[in-house]
PDB file of C-alpha atoms in Angstrom:
ATOM      1  CA  MET G 209     115.662  76.137  88.461  1.00 32.00           C
ATOM      2  CA  CYS G 210     115.482  79.871  87.996  1.00 35.00           C
ATOM      3  CA  ALA G 211     118.267  81.630  86.177  1.00 33.00           C
ATOM      4  CA  LEU G 212     120.057  84.066  88.433  1.00 32.00           C
ATOM      5  CA  VAL G 213     122.861  86.446  87.593  1.00 33.00           C
ATOM      6  CA  SER G 214     124.958  88.158  90.230  1.00 34.00           C
ATOM      7  CA  ALA G 215     126.828  91.381  89.590  1.00 35.00           C
ATOM      8  CA  ALA G 216     129.053  91.207  92.642  1.00 38.00           C
ATOM      9  CA  SER G 217     129.465  87.581  93.704  1.00 35.00           C
ATOM     10  CA  THR G 218     128.932  84.020  92.613  1.00 34.00           C
ATOM     11  CA  LEU G 219     125.604  82.345  93.302  1.00 37.00           C
ATOM     12  CA  VAL G 220     125.861  78.649  94.067  1.00 34.00           C
ATOM     13  CA  PRO G 221     123.204  76.066  95.020  1.00 38.00           C
ATOM     14  CA  LEU G 222     122.845  75.395  98.710  1.00 37.00           C
ATOM     15  CA  PRO G 223     123.899  71.969  99.994  1.00 39.00           C
ATOM     16  CA  ALA G 224     121.256  69.347 100.720  1.00 44.00           C
ATOM     17  CA  GLN G 225     118.920  70.150 103.585  1.00 41.00           C
ATOM     18  CA  ALA G 226     120.641  67.765 105.995  1.00 42.00           C
ATOM     19  CA  GLU G 227     123.979  69.505 105.410  1.00 49.00           C
ATOM     20  CA  ARG G 228     122.765  73.076 105.907  1.00 48.00           C
ATOM     21  CA  PRO G 229     123.890  74.874 109.054  1.00 52.00           C
ATOM     22  CA  PRO G 230     121.173  75.125 111.718  1.00 64.00           C
ATOM     23  CA  VAL G 231     119.237  78.386 111.698  1.00 72.00           C
ATOM     24  CA  ASP G 232     116.498  79.853 113.854  1.00 87.00           C
ATOM     25  CA  VAL G 233     113.692  81.408 111.838  1.00 86.00           C
ATOM     26  CA  VAL G 234     112.422  83.676 114.603  1.00 92.00           C
ATOM     27  CA  LEU G 235     109.994  85.574 112.351  1.00 95.00           C
ATOM     28  CA  ASP G 236     108.054  84.267 109.351  1.00 94.00           C
ATOM     29  CA  LEU G 237     104.775  86.139 108.889  1.00 96.00           C
ATOM     30  CA  ARG G 238     102.049  84.966 106.510  1.00 95.00           C
ATOM     31  CA  PRO G 239      98.369  85.754 105.894  1.00 96.00           C
ATOM     32  CA  PRO G 240      95.849  84.093 108.245  1.00 96.00           C
ATOM     33  CA  ALA G 241      93.951  81.170 106.739  1.00 95.00           C
ATOM     34  CA  ASP G 242      90.719  83.188 106.580  1.00 96.00           C
ATOM     35  CA  ALA G 243      92.227  86.288 104.940  1.00 97.00           C
ATOM     36  CA  ALA G 244      90.824  87.369 101.569  1.00 97.00           C
ATOM     37  CA  SER G 245      91.784  89.962  98.992  1.00 97.00           C
ATOM     38  CA  GLY G 246      90.243  93.343  99.735  1.00 97.00           C
ATOM     39  CA  GLN G 247      89.880  92.754 103.471  1.00 98.00           C
ATOM     40  CA  THR G 248      91.541  95.060 105.996  1.00 97.00           C
ATOM     41  CA  VAL G 249      94.725  93.661 107.534  1.00 98.00           C
ATOM     42  CA  ASP G 250      94.585  93.520 111.325  1.00 95.00           C
ATOM     43  CA  THR G 251      97.217  90.854 111.993  1.00 95.00           C
ATOM     44  CA  LEU G 252      99.497  88.284 110.350  1.00 97.00           C
ATOM     45  CA  GLU G 253     100.081  84.652 111.282  1.00 96.00           C
ATOM     46  CA  GLN G 254     103.448  83.739 112.779  1.00 96.00           C
ATOM     47  CA  HIS G 255     105.189  80.641 111.382  1.00 94.00           C
ATOM     48  CA  GLY G 256     108.515  81.361 113.094  1.00 93.00           C
ATOM     49  CA  THR G 257     109.796  80.275 116.500  1.00 92.00           C
ATOM     50  CA  ALA G 258     109.241  83.467 118.495  1.00 94.00           C
ATOM     51  CA  ARG G 259     105.988  84.192 120.338  1.00 93.00           C
ATOM     52  CA  VAL G 260     104.792  87.481 118.888  1.00 95.00           C
ATOM     53  CA  ASP G 261     101.943  89.930 118.800  1.00 96.00           C
ATOM     54  CA  VAL G 262     101.282  91.546 115.423  1.00 97.00           C
ATOM     55  CA  SER G 263      99.206  94.715 115.189  1.00 96.00           C
ATOM     56  CA  VAL G 264      98.621  97.508 112.682  1.00 97.00           C
ATOM     57  CA  GLY G 265      99.213 101.125 113.637  1.00 95.00           C
ATOM     58  CA  THR G 266      97.571 103.842 111.547  1.00 95.00           C
ATOM     59  CA  LEU G 267      97.490 107.614 111.127  1.00 94.00           C
ATOM     60  CA  ASP G 268      95.137 109.982 109.293  1.00 92.00           C
ATOM     61  CA  GLY G 269      92.707 107.335 108.096  1.00 93.00           C
ATOM     62  CA  GLY G 270      95.327 104.935 106.788  1.00 95.00           C
ATOM     63  CA  SER G 271      94.811 101.183 106.561  1.00 95.00           C
ATOM     64  CA  ALA G 272      96.429  98.110 105.040  1.00 97.00           C
ATOM     65  CA  GLN G 273      94.505  95.730 102.788  1.00 97.00           C
ATOM     66  CA  TRP G 274      95.060  92.191 101.616  1.00 98.00           C
ATOM     67  CA  ALA G 275      95.830  91.948  97.901  1.00 97.00           C
ATOM     68  CA  ASP G 276      96.458  89.062  95.518  1.00 93.00           C
ATOM     69  CA  HIS G 277     100.037  87.990  94.909  1.00 88.00           C
ATOM     70  CA  PRO G 278     100.760  87.415  91.181  1.00 81.00           C
ATOM     71  CA  VAL G 279     101.851  83.816  91.792  1.00 79.00           C
ATOM     72  CA  GLY G 280      99.182  82.985  94.363  1.00 84.00           C
ATOM     73  CA  GLY G 281      98.496  83.840  97.963  1.00 91.00           C
ATOM     74  CA  LEU G 282      98.147  87.269  99.522  1.00 96.00           C
ATOM     75  CA  VAL G 283     100.355  90.237 100.325  1.00 96.00           C
ATOM     76  CA  VAL G 284      99.825  93.447 102.294  1.00 98.00           C
ATOM     77  CA  ASP G 285      98.825  96.509 100.265  1.00 97.00           C
ATOM     78  CA  PHE G 286     100.042  99.625 102.107  1.00 96.00           C
ATOM     79  CA  PRO G 287      98.688 103.170 101.555  1.00 93.00           C
ATOM     80  CA  GLN G 288      99.536 104.870  98.285  1.00 88.00           C
ATOM     81  CA  PRO G 289     101.384 108.212  97.963  1.00 83.00           C
ATOM     82  CA  THR G 290      99.248 111.339  98.080  1.00 81.00           C
ATOM     83  CA  SER G 291      99.672 115.112  97.920  1.00 77.00           C
ATOM     84  CA  ASP G 292      96.663 115.658 100.194  1.00 79.00           C
ATOM     85  CA  VAL G 293      97.003 117.536 103.477  1.00 80.00           C
ATOM     86  CA  LEU G 294      96.163 114.353 105.387  1.00 85.00           C
ATOM     87  CA  VAL G 295      98.492 111.502 104.459  1.00 88.00           C
ATOM     88  CA  PRO G 296      97.070 108.033 105.285  1.00 92.00           C
ATOM     89  CA  ARG G 297      99.650 105.760 106.884  1.00 94.00           C
ATOM     90  CA  ALA G 298      99.729 102.178 108.145  1.00 96.00           C
ATOM     91  CA  VAL G 299     102.637 100.208 109.653  1.00 97.00           C
ATOM     92  CA  LEU G 300     102.763  96.675 111.083  1.00 98.00           C
ATOM     93  CA  ALA G 301     104.236  96.311 114.572  1.00 97.00           C
ATOM     94  CA  VAL G 302     105.693  92.971 115.725  1.00 97.00           C
ATOM     95  CA  ARG G 303     106.366  92.564 119.448  1.00 94.00           C
ATOM     96  CA  ASP G 304     108.189  89.688 121.117  1.00 92.00           C
ATOM     97  CA  LEU G 305     106.011  88.157 123.857  1.00 90.00           C
ATOM     98  CA  GLY G 306     108.789  86.162 125.523  1.00 81.00           C
ATOM     99  CA  ALA G 307     108.579  82.555 126.705  1.00 67.00           C
ATOM    100  CA  PRO G 308     105.223  80.694 127.010  1.00 64.00           C
ATOM    101  CA  ASP G 309     105.449  80.837 130.828  1.00 53.00           C
ATOM    102  CA  GLY G 310     105.347  84.617 130.683  1.00 53.00           C
ATOM    103  CA  THR G 311     109.059  85.197 131.296  1.00 54.00           C
ATOM    104  CA  GLN G 312     111.031  87.203 128.781  1.00 52.00           C
ATOM    105  CA  GLY G 313     113.973  84.842 128.345  1.00 57.00           C
ATOM    106  CA  GLY G 314     115.797  87.273 126.076  1.00 68.00           C
ATOM    107  CA  ASP G 315     114.696  89.211 123.018  1.00 88.00           C
ATOM    108  CA  ALA G 316     114.070  87.036 119.951  1.00 91.00           C
ATOM    109  CA  PHE G 317     114.813  89.938 117.585  1.00 94.00           C
ATOM    110  CA  SER G 318     118.028  90.999 119.323  1.00 94.00           C
ATOM    111  CA  PRO G 319     120.820  89.032 117.603  1.00 94.00           C
ATOM    112  CA  GLY G 320     123.762  90.400 119.564  1.00 94.00           C
ATOM    113  CA  ARG G 321     126.907  89.256 117.750  1.00 94.00           C
ATOM    114  CA  ARG G 322     125.216  86.362 115.960  1.00 93.00           C
ATOM    115  CA  SER G 323     124.851  86.291 112.196  1.00 92.00           C
ATOM    116  CA  PHE G 324     121.327  87.037 111.038  1.00 94.00           C
ATOM    117  CA  SER G 325     119.258  87.813 107.932  1.00 93.00           C
ATOM    118  CA  PHE G 326     116.080  89.799 107.463  1.00 95.00           C
ATOM    119  CA  GLY G 327     113.929  90.741 104.501  1.00 94.00           C
ATOM    120  CA  ALA G 328     110.684  90.352 102.587  1.00 94.00           C
ATOM    121  CA  ASP G 329     109.076  90.227  99.160  1.00 94.00           C
ATOM    122  CA  PHE G 330     107.804  93.605  97.960  1.00 95.00           C
ATOM    123  CA  ARG G 331     106.675  95.692  95.008  1.00 93.00           C
ATOM    124  CA  PRO G 332     106.926  99.492  95.168  1.00 91.00           C
ATOM    125  CA  SER G 333     104.263 101.776  93.787  1.00 86.00           C
ATOM    126  CA  LEU G 334     105.148 104.433  91.239  1.00 70.00           C
ATOM    127  CA  LEU G 335     107.917 106.353  92.941  1.00 56.00           C
ATOM    128  CA  GLN G 336     106.496 109.529  94.393  1.00 54.00           C
ATOM    129  CA  ARG G 337     107.578 111.257  97.556  1.00 56.00           C
ATOM    130  CA  GLY G 338     105.020 112.659  99.917  1.00 54.00           C
ATOM    131  CA  ARG G 339     105.228 114.978 102.917  1.00 55.00           C
ATOM    132  CA  TYR G 340     106.286 112.202 105.292  1.00 51.00           C
ATOM    133  CA  ASP G 341     107.738 109.835 102.756  1.00 57.00           C
ATOM    134  CA  ASP G 342     111.378 110.374 101.795  1.00 60.00           C
ATOM    135  CA  GLY G 343     112.014 106.625 102.019  1.00 77.00           C
ATOM    136  CA  ASP G 344     110.015 103.417 101.749  1.00 92.00           C
ATOM    137  CA  ASN G 345     110.859 101.194 104.722  1.00 95.00           C
ATOM    138  CA  VAL G 346     110.271  97.476 104.179  1.00 97.00           C
ATOM    139  CA  ILE G 347     111.376  96.031 107.537  1.00 97.00           C
ATOM    140  CA  GLN G 348     113.143  97.819 110.368  1.00 97.00           C
ATOM    141  CA  ARG G 349     113.990  97.655 114.042  1.00 97.00           C
ATOM    142  CA  GLY G 350     115.262 100.712 115.854  1.00 95.00           C
ATOM    143  CA  LEU G 351     115.859 104.255 114.632  1.00 93.00           C
ATOM    144  CA  ALA G 352     118.962 105.905 113.223  1.00 90.00           C
ATOM    145  CA  SER G 353     119.469 107.687 116.542  1.00 90.00           C
ATOM    146  CA  ASP G 354     119.472 104.404 118.510  1.00 93.00           C
ATOM    147  CA  ALA G 355     122.516 102.417 119.589  1.00 94.00           C
ATOM    148  CA  SER G 356     121.315  99.441 117.504  1.00 96.00           C
ATOM    149  CA  GLN G 357     119.295  99.261 114.308  1.00 97.00           C
ATOM    150  CA  TYR G 358     118.691  97.116 111.258  1.00 98.00           C
ATOM    151  CA  LYS G 359     116.690  98.275 108.268  1.00 97.00           C
ATOM    152  CA  LEU G 360     115.783  97.281 104.701  1.00 97.00           C
ATOM    153  CA  GLU G 361     114.339 100.070 102.601  1.00 96.00           C
ATOM    154  CA  ILE G 362     113.965 101.674  99.197  1.00 94.00           C
ATOM    155  CA  SER G 363     116.074 104.827  99.369  1.00 89.00           C
ATOM    156  CA  GLY G 364     116.624 107.138  96.425  1.00 86.00           C
ATOM    157  CA  GLY G 365     114.858 104.561  94.270  1.00 88.00           C
ATOM    158  CA  ARG G 366     117.319 101.777  95.184  1.00 93.00           C
ATOM    159  CA  VAL G 367     117.099  98.840  97.582  1.00 96.00           C
ATOM    160  CA  ALA G 368     119.323  99.509 100.592  1.00 97.00           C
ATOM    161  CA  CYS G 369     120.025  98.100 104.029  1.00 96.00           C
ATOM    162  CA  TYR G 370     121.717  99.359 107.169  1.00 97.00           C
ATOM    163  CA  VAL G 371     122.942  97.644 110.314  1.00 98.00           C
ATOM    164  CA  THR G 372     124.118  99.549 113.397  1.00 97.00           C
ATOM    165  CA  GLY G 373     125.857  97.911 116.330  1.00 97.00           C
ATOM    166  CA  SER G 374     127.961  98.868 119.329  1.00 97.00           C
ATOM    167  CA  ARG G 375     131.042  99.493 117.173  1.00 97.00           C
ATOM    168  CA  GLY G 376     129.647 101.154 114.084  1.00 97.00           C
ATOM    169  CA  THR G 377     127.196 101.282 111.171  1.00 97.00           C
ATOM    170  CA  LEU G 378     127.348  99.603 107.769  1.00 97.00           C
ATOM    171  CA  GLY G 379     125.114 100.592 104.862  1.00 97.00           C
ATOM    172  CA  ILE G 380     124.834  99.213 101.363  1.00 96.00           C
ATOM    173  CA  HIS G 381     122.617  99.432  98.276  1.00 94.00           C
ATOM    174  CA  VAL G 382     122.093  97.222  95.253  1.00 92.00           C
ATOM    175  CA  GLY G 383     121.077  98.018  91.696  1.00 86.00           C
ATOM    176  CA  ASP G 384     119.608 101.036  89.991  1.00 83.00           C
ATOM    177  CA  SER G 385     116.109 102.420  90.413  1.00 88.00           C
ATOM    178  CA  VAL G 386     113.480  99.834  91.315  1.00 91.00           C
ATOM    179  CA  ASP G 387     110.810  99.105  88.722  1.00 91.00           C
ATOM    180  CA  PRO G 388     107.215  99.531  90.003  1.00 90.00           C
ATOM    181  CA  ARG G 389     106.124  96.824  87.540  1.00 88.00           C
ATOM    182  CA  ALA G 390     108.438  94.245  89.162  1.00 92.00           C
ATOM    183  CA  TRP G 391     108.413  92.274  92.402  1.00 93.00           C
ATOM    184  CA  TYR G 392     111.528  91.970  94.539  1.00 93.00           C
ATOM    185  CA  THR G 393     112.860  89.515  97.098  1.00 92.00           C
ATOM    186  CA  ALA G 394     115.535  91.067  99.302  1.00 93.00           C
ATOM    187  CA  ARG G 395     117.641  89.795 102.187  1.00 93.00           C
ATOM    188  CA  CYS G 396     120.100  91.784 104.253  1.00 94.00           C
ATOM    189  CA  SER G 397     122.520  89.573 106.185  1.00 93.00           C
ATOM    190  CA  ARG G 398     124.990  90.384 108.930  1.00 94.00           C
ATOM    191  CA  LEU G 399     127.809  87.842 108.600  1.00 92.00           C
ATOM    192  CA  GLY G 400     130.531  88.489 111.142  1.00 91.00           C
ATOM    193  CA  GLU G 401     131.877  92.009 110.638  1.00 93.00           C
ATOM    194  CA  ALA G 402     130.223  92.447 107.244  1.00 94.00           C
ATOM    195  CA  ILE G 403     126.789  92.849 105.700  1.00 95.00           C
ATOM    196  CA  VAL G 404     125.502  91.327 102.463  1.00 92.00           C
ATOM    197  CA  LEU G 405     122.517  92.670 100.566  1.00 94.00           C
ATOM    198  CA  TRP G 406     120.955  90.187  98.134  1.00 91.00           C
ATOM    199  CA  VAL G 407     118.147  91.336  95.828  1.00 93.00           C
ATOM    200  CA  ALA G 408     116.232  89.311  93.233  1.00 91.00           C
ATOM    201  CA  GLU G 409     114.106  91.236  90.731  1.00 92.00           C
ATOM    202  CA  HIS G 410     111.151  89.256  89.379  1.00 89.00           C
ATOM    203  CA  ARG G 411     110.485  90.975  86.068  1.00 86.00           C
ATOM    204  CA  PRO G 412     107.152  91.230  84.224  1.00 84.00           C
ATOM    205  CA  ASP G 413     108.474  88.974  81.428  1.00 86.00           C
ATOM    206  CA  GLY G 414     109.039  86.146  83.928  1.00 83.00           C
ATOM    207  CA  SER G 415     112.815  86.434  84.157  1.00 87.00           C
ATOM    208  CA  VAL G 416     114.657  86.800  87.474  1.00 88.00           C
ATOM    209  CA  GLN G 417     117.763  88.931  87.949  1.00 89.00           C
ATOM    210  CA  ALA G 418     119.695  88.685  91.213  1.00 90.00           C
ATOM    211  CA  GLN G 419     122.483  90.887  92.492  1.00 90.00           C
ATOM    212  CA  SER G 420     124.414  91.088  95.737  1.00 90.00           C
ATOM    213  CA  ARG G 421     126.936  93.367  97.366  1.00 93.00           C
ATOM    214  CA  THR G 422     129.096  92.995 100.459  1.00 93.00           C
ATOM    215  CA  ARG G 423     130.510  95.633 102.773  1.00 95.00           C
ATOM    216  CA  HIS G 424     133.017  94.963 105.547  1.00 96.00           C
ATOM    217  CA  GLY G 425     133.481  97.000 108.712  1.00 96.00           C
ATOM    218  CA  LEU G 426     133.087  96.998 112.466  1.00 96.00           C
ATOM    219  CA  LEU G 427     129.586  96.354 113.817  1.00 97.00           C
ATOM    220  CA  GLY G 428     129.938  94.829 117.279  1.00 96.00           C
ATOM    221  CA  GLU G 429     126.771  93.882 119.145  1.00 96.00           C
ATOM    222  CA  VAL G 430     123.311  94.514 117.698  1.00 96.00           C
ATOM    223  CA  ALA G 431     121.151  94.239 120.786  1.00 95.00           C
ATOM    224  CA  TRP G 432     118.252  95.598 122.818  1.00 91.00           C
ATOM    225  CA  ASP G 433     116.918  94.981 126.289  1.00 81.00           C
ATOM    226  CA  SER G 434     113.821  92.808 126.682  1.00 74.00           C
ATOM    227  CA  ASP G 435     111.628  95.911 126.387  1.00 80.00           C
ATOM    228  CA  GLY G 436     113.189  97.011 123.098  1.00 89.00           C
ATOM    229  CA  PRO G 437     111.220  98.541 120.218  1.00 94.00           C
ATOM    230  CA  PRO G 438     108.953  96.416 118.022  1.00 95.00           C
ATOM    231  CA  VAL G 439     109.940  95.292 114.551  1.00 97.00           C
ATOM    232  CA  ALA G 440     108.280  97.607 112.022  1.00 97.00           C
ATOM    233  CA  ILE G 441     107.052  96.443 108.616  1.00 98.00           C
ATOM    234  CA  GLY G 442     106.069  99.038 106.022  1.00 97.00           C
ATOM    235  CA  GLY G 443     107.241 102.147 107.881  1.00 95.00           C
ATOM    236  CA  LYS G 444     108.927 103.597 110.948  1.00 95.00           C
ATOM    237  CA  LEU G 445     107.961 103.051 114.601  1.00 94.00           C
ATOM    238  CA  GLY G 446     109.227 104.675 117.780  1.00 91.00           C
ATOM    239  CA  ALA G 447     110.436 102.947 120.926  1.00 89.00           C
ATOM    240  CA  THR G 448     106.951 102.150 122.226  1.00 89.00           C
ATOM    241  CA  GLY G 449     105.441 101.242 118.862  1.00 91.00           C
ATOM    242  CA  GLU G 450     103.961 104.594 117.882  1.00 92.00           C
ATOM    243  CA  LEU G 451     104.186 105.701 114.246  1.00 93.00           C
ATOM    244  CA  VAL G 452     106.800 108.400 113.733  1.00 90.00           C
ATOM    245  CA  ARG G 453     104.465 111.139 112.526  1.00 88.00           C
ATOM    246  CA  SER G 454     107.122 113.549 111.245  1.00 86.00           C
ATOM    247  CA  ALA G 455     108.914 110.948 109.069  1.00 87.00           C
ATOM    248  CA  THR G 456     106.913 107.730 108.755  1.00 90.00           C
ATOM    249  CA  ASP G 457     108.851 106.506 105.690  1.00 92.00           C
ATOM    250  CA  GLN G 458     105.697 104.701 104.597  1.00 93.00           C
ATOM    251  CA  LEU G 459     106.166 101.818 102.184  1.00 94.00           C
ATOM    252  CA  ASN G 460     103.904 102.724  99.281  1.00 93.00           C
ATOM    253  CA  GLY G 461     103.196  99.429  97.585  1.00 94.00           C
ATOM    254  CA  HIS G 462     102.913  95.762  98.523  1.00 96.00           C
ATOM    255  CA  ALA G 463     104.934  93.520 100.852  1.00 96.00           C
ATOM    256  CA  GLY G 464     104.752  89.901 101.943  1.00 94.00           C
ATOM    257  CA  ARG G 465     106.561  87.147 103.811  1.00 92.00           C
ATOM    258  CA  PRO G 466     108.703  89.241 106.180  1.00 94.00           C
ATOM    259  CA  VAL G 467     111.343  87.074 107.848  1.00 93.00           C
ATOM    260  CA  ILE G 468     114.141  87.332 110.415  1.00 94.00           C
ATOM    261  CA  VAL G 469     116.590  84.415 110.633  1.00 91.00           C
ATOM    262  CA  LEU G 470     119.234  84.070 113.349  1.00 91.00           C
ATOM    263  CA  ASP G 471     122.530  82.189 112.875  1.00 82.00           C
ATOM    264  CA  SER G 472     122.025  82.533 109.136  1.00 63.00           C
ATOM    265  CA  THR G 473     124.930  82.072 106.749  1.00 57.00           C
ATOM    266  CA  LEU G 474     122.645  82.650 103.801  1.00 49.00           C
ATOM    267  CA  ALA G 475     121.849  85.715 101.809  1.00 38.00           C
ATOM    268  CA  LEU G 476     118.753  83.741 101.274  1.00 41.00           C
ATOM    269  CA  GLU G 477     116.435  82.326  98.735  1.00 41.00           C
ATOM    270  CA  CYS G 478     114.585  82.720  95.469  1.00 39.00           C
ATOM    271  CA  GLU G 479     111.200  82.544  97.202  1.00 39.00           C
ATOM    272  CA  TRP G 480     108.924  81.948  94.227  1.00 35.00           C
ATOM    273  CA  SER G 481     110.791  79.442  92.076  1.00 36.00           C
ATOM    274  CA  ALA G 482     111.745  76.949  94.824  1.00 34.00           C
ATOM    275  CA  CYS G 483     115.413  77.298  93.884  1.00 32.00           C
ATOM    276  CA  PRO G 484     117.464  78.191  96.978  1.00 34.00           C
ATOM    277  CA  TYR G 485     120.837  79.805  96.465  1.00 31.00           C
ATOM    278  CA  ALA G 486     123.569  81.040  98.756  1.00 31.00           C
ATOM    279  CA  VAL G 487     126.056  83.806  98.160  1.00 30.00           C
ATOM    280  CA  ALA G 488     129.627  82.517  98.024  1.00 26.00           C
ATOM    281  CA  LEU G 489     131.569  85.185  99.903  1.00 22.00           C
TER     282      LEU G 489
END
């Protein structure tokens, strides 16, 4: 098992698989079987329950490339920061396609009042702000001006998440400045009228440090209509999936294994070491 230390709560092993509460992993994106390091990313393979379309939106010559993960497999390498006049940008867009018969049947990424978790593995580049880059968005749905939103990002050098619902917004951050030499696994969870942010730092020396924080407050319903905005990975997208040119919040660095889990009571797992933990609230 990996050694985890929590600054704000106790980490305890999850119960056996048969005893775990049922969850719906609506999004679990992984590299296609034929992907190779150095190739341009044009889609990801869905291993979750929702029917989705995954595309890559770009601006000013930007692209995303496949890169090797330090423990095996591939991750997405997003554009690096630049001081050039043209700033290359690339963001993944994930759209819910509805039921197999062509009917919508609800929005898979619209949790309403249900508990849910979302997150990814990521490694930031050397922290450097560009013209359209005052934050590094990891995974997001909706904008700050919308009635509903959830977002995991690096803001001010720290991992942060925000959830907005019909009754209010909760935001939280964990830790000090992120280390561009380290990889991170982060999960933001809405659990009732509270959010939990859980972050594991996978350090270059092989150790793993995990922290979590909880914030309570009114959230209400986190919901969209069936034609709601796509889920954005690596940046910011508008209502119809277009990159927000004036403030893309491009993730400069690498990201992999984005997930969204409905009915989750977990602040989720140590992805690499096969040692699942839950936060004891």
